[in-house]
Amino acid sequence: MTEDRIEEGSEAQVSAQPGTPTPQPDVSPSPKPAKPKHIILNSHQHRAAQVLPIQWGAADPRQRGPVIGSLRSLKHRNVIGTHAGSYGVYRALAVASGVLDPTHKADLTDTSPVVELGPHPSWSDPNKIVSLDPFGATPAAAFGDYDSNEYDILPTIAITKAHINIPELRDEIAQGRLQVDGQILKPDGSLVVTKAAIDPVWHLPGLAKRLKIEEWELRRVLFQQTGNMFPELVTRPDLHVFLPPIGGTTVYIIGDPAAITNPDLPLAVRVHDECNGSDVFGSDICTCRPYLVHGIEVCIQTAQEGGAGIIVYCRKEGRALGEVTKFLVYNARKRQEGGDRADAYFLRTECVAGVQDMRFQELMSDVLHWLGVTRIDRLVSMSNMKYNAITHAGMEVVERIPIPPELVPADAQVEIEAKKAAGYYSEDGVRSEADLGQVKGRDY
Ligand SMILES: [Zn+2]
């Protein structure tokens, strides 16, 4: 690759193969879509380029401006990174292997939200929402008059409806803990929900302010700690919005979404961070799935009272340390002297990861602001970090609902007692350090 053939901010012909400086014309007919034969660097602002500004926090989406992260809209891109979070990397694989035409234009016919959520006053407060695009579900409504061939403006939020079937709910109906109403909870045990998938959209100045650091410091470390993946973080101070390659958030709304913002109606919320081992596979080392199901149960009961329930599901596996770290920690916990003990629960994580937690719950409140939440009557969580994030963000929490003791799996006593000792909400007090050492899990 010869450097003098690359122009920053403009199109430049470079060889696709290192070591062969002269581009070779592709003369063989191929049924696969054509791959791009040149590289366009956007690492510096081109003198002539004028991208549409993003006025974060503006109440009118036209004034706020579109988020243009598509690679089909190169000269109009006004953000760093690209769409679909971590799946953007798979998109690159699909293009590289020739199965996806990089110029493919999404046909968004009939994809608009089936339920209208917002706008809410929080959408126009640049400090309340910094990690998602509040207008991300409806770009077609705001920017439908833009030439879609020129400006590839894609949604970052999708809103649909579903029926979900969870075996535990059928058991609860059989035990009389839940009542079938035919609207929200059907006789066959299926639950009717509205759900929204949200990709992350970070407003870097707002994010830095939330984390109490300088924007430049945030940009520099993001650049370095992603292996220099996004040079624009440090070379394009004119761009303030970043689409990070991370997992997003899914929201499940039970009951009438309009009830969320009605102060006369009750609202239940559980914010749940992904735990694949328990949520999907039923691992008994933690309380995640039983607590999630209990959260859904409380949401159903609240919706049946005329209110609404919200489950926020965040892709932050293993406290955002990832599942590899998590399984390493499981091994370290079970092999340590004295076995898996509540008094060493957090210590083992810190030994492996260097920290106990990287979820940054202070960003979690954004999704609740996006939904227009101002008061939570029943917060189904014992986490002090989540409670603090929600209340610091200005939302009122009326009642905190712990996991019922009978739902805690035997091997998860280590986790729950360690968390209570570390400050999690508890109705029955905290055990002494000596007691904690006696709370033990299985070997394997
Ligand atoms: Zn778990």
CSV table of N, CA and C in Angstrom, one decimal, residues 52-68 78 123-124 129 132-136 139 143 153 156 201 203 241:
chain,number,residue,atom,x,y,z
A,52,LEU,N,-23.9,17.4,7.7
A,52,LEU,CA,-25.0,18.0,8.4
A,52,LEU,C,-24.7,18.0,9.9
A,53,PRO,N,-24.8,19.1,10.6
A,53,PRO,CA,-24.5,19.1,12.0
A,53,PRO,C,-25.5,18.4,12.9
A,54,ILE,N,-25.1,17.8,14.0
A,54,ILE,CA,-25.9,17.2,14.9
A,54,ILE,C,-26.0,18.1,16.2
A,55,GLN,N,-27.2,18.7,16.4
A,55,GLN,CA,-27.4,19.6,17.6
A,55,GLN,C,-28.0,18.7,18.7
A,56,TRP,N,-27.2,18.0,19.4
A,56,TRP,CA,-27.7,17.1,20.4
A,56,TRP,C,-28.5,17.8,21.4
A,57,GLY,N,-29.7,17.2,21.7
A,57,GLY,CA,-30.6,17.9,22.7
A,57,GLY,C,-31.6,18.8,22.1
A,58,ALA,N,-31.6,19.0,20.8
A,58,ALA,CA,-32.6,19.9,20.2
A,58,ALA,C,-33.9,19.1,20.2
A,59,ALA,N,-35.0,19.8,20.5
A,59,ALA,CA,-36.3,19.2,20.6
A,59,ALA,C,-36.9,18.8,19.3
A,60,ASP,N,-36.6,19.5,18.2
A,60,ASP,CA,-37.1,19.2,16.9
A,60,ASP,C,-36.1,18.3,16.2
A,61,PRO,N,-36.5,17.1,15.7
A,61,PRO,CA,-35.5,16.2,15.1
A,61,PRO,C,-34.9,16.9,13.9
A,62,ARG,N,-35.6,17.8,13.2
A,62,ARG,CA,-35.0,18.4,12.0
A,62,ARG,C,-33.9,19.3,12.4
A,63,GLN,N,-34.1,20.0,13.6
A,63,GLN,CA,-33.1,20.9,14.1
A,63,GLN,C,-31.9,20.1,14.7
A,64,ARG,N,-32.3,19.0,15.3
A,64,ARG,CA,-31.3,18.1,16.0
A,64,ARG,C,-30.3,17.6,14.9
A,65,GLY,N,-30.9,17.2,13.7
A,65,GLY,CA,-30.1,16.7,12.6
A,65,GLY,C,-30.1,15.2,12.6
A,66,PRO,N,-29.9,14.6,11.4
A,66,PRO,CA,-29.9,13.1,11.3
A,66,PRO,C,-28.5,12.5,11.8
A,67,VAL,N,-28.6,11.3,12.3
A,67,VAL,CA,-27.4,10.5,12.5
A,67,VAL,C,-27.1,9.7,11.3
A,68,ILE,N,-26.0,10.1,10.6
A,68,ILE,CA,-25.6,9.4,9.4
A,68,ILE,C,-24.3,8.6,9.6
A,78,ASN,N,-21.8,11.9,9.5
A,78,ASN,CA,-21.5,12.9,10.5
A,78,ASN,C,-21.3,12.3,11.9
A,123,TRP,N,-36.2,14.0,25.9
A,123,TRP,CA,-35.5,13.9,24.7
A,123,TRP,C,-34.8,15.2,24.3
A,124,SER,N,-35.2,16.3,24.8
A,124,SER,CA,-34.6,17.5,24.4
A,124,SER,C,-33.7,18.1,25.6
A,129,ILE,N,-30.1,12.2,28.1
A,129,ILE,CA,-29.8,11.1,27.2
A,129,ILE,C,-28.5,11.4,26.4
A,132,LEU,N,-27.9,7.0,23.6
A,132,LEU,CA,-28.8,6.5,22.5
A,132,LEU,C,-29.4,7.7,21.8
A,133,ASP,N,-29.9,7.4,20.6
A,133,ASP,CA,-30.5,8.5,19.8
A,133,ASP,C,-32.0,8.5,20.1
A,134,PRO,N,-32.6,9.5,20.8
A,134,PRO,CA,-34.0,9.4,21.1
A,134,PRO,C,-34.9,9.4,19.9
A,135,PHE,N,-34.4,10.0,18.8
A,135,PHE,CA,-35.2,10.0,17.6
A,135,PHE,C,-34.9,8.8,16.7
A,136,GLY,N,-34.1,7.9,17.2
A,136,GLY,CA,-33.6,6.8,16.4
A,136,GLY,C,-34.6,5.8,15.7
A,139,PRO,N,-36.4,7.9,11.8
A,139,PRO,CA,-35.7,8.9,10.9
A,139,PRO,C,-36.5,9.2,9.7
A,143,PHE,N,-36.8,12.8,8.3
A,143,PHE,CA,-35.9,13.1,7.2
A,143,PHE,C,-36.3,12.4,5.9
A,153,ILE,N,-29.9,7.4,5.8
A,153,ILE,CA,-30.2,7.7,7.2
A,153,ILE,C,-31.0,6.5,7.7
A,156,THR,N,-31.8,3.6,14.4
A,156,THR,CA,-30.9,2.9,15.4
A,156,THR,C,-31.8,2.3,16.5
A,201,VAL,N,-25.8,4.9,20.6
A,201,VAL,CA,-25.4,6.1,19.9
A,201,VAL,C,-24.8,7.0,21.0
A,203,HIS,N,-23.2,10.4,22.4
A,203,HIS,CA,-22.8,11.8,22.3
A,203,HIS,C,-21.6,12.0,23.2
A,241,VAL,N,-20.4,12.5,17.7
A,241,VAL,CA,-21.3,11.3,17.9
A,241,VAL,C,-20.5,10.1,17.5
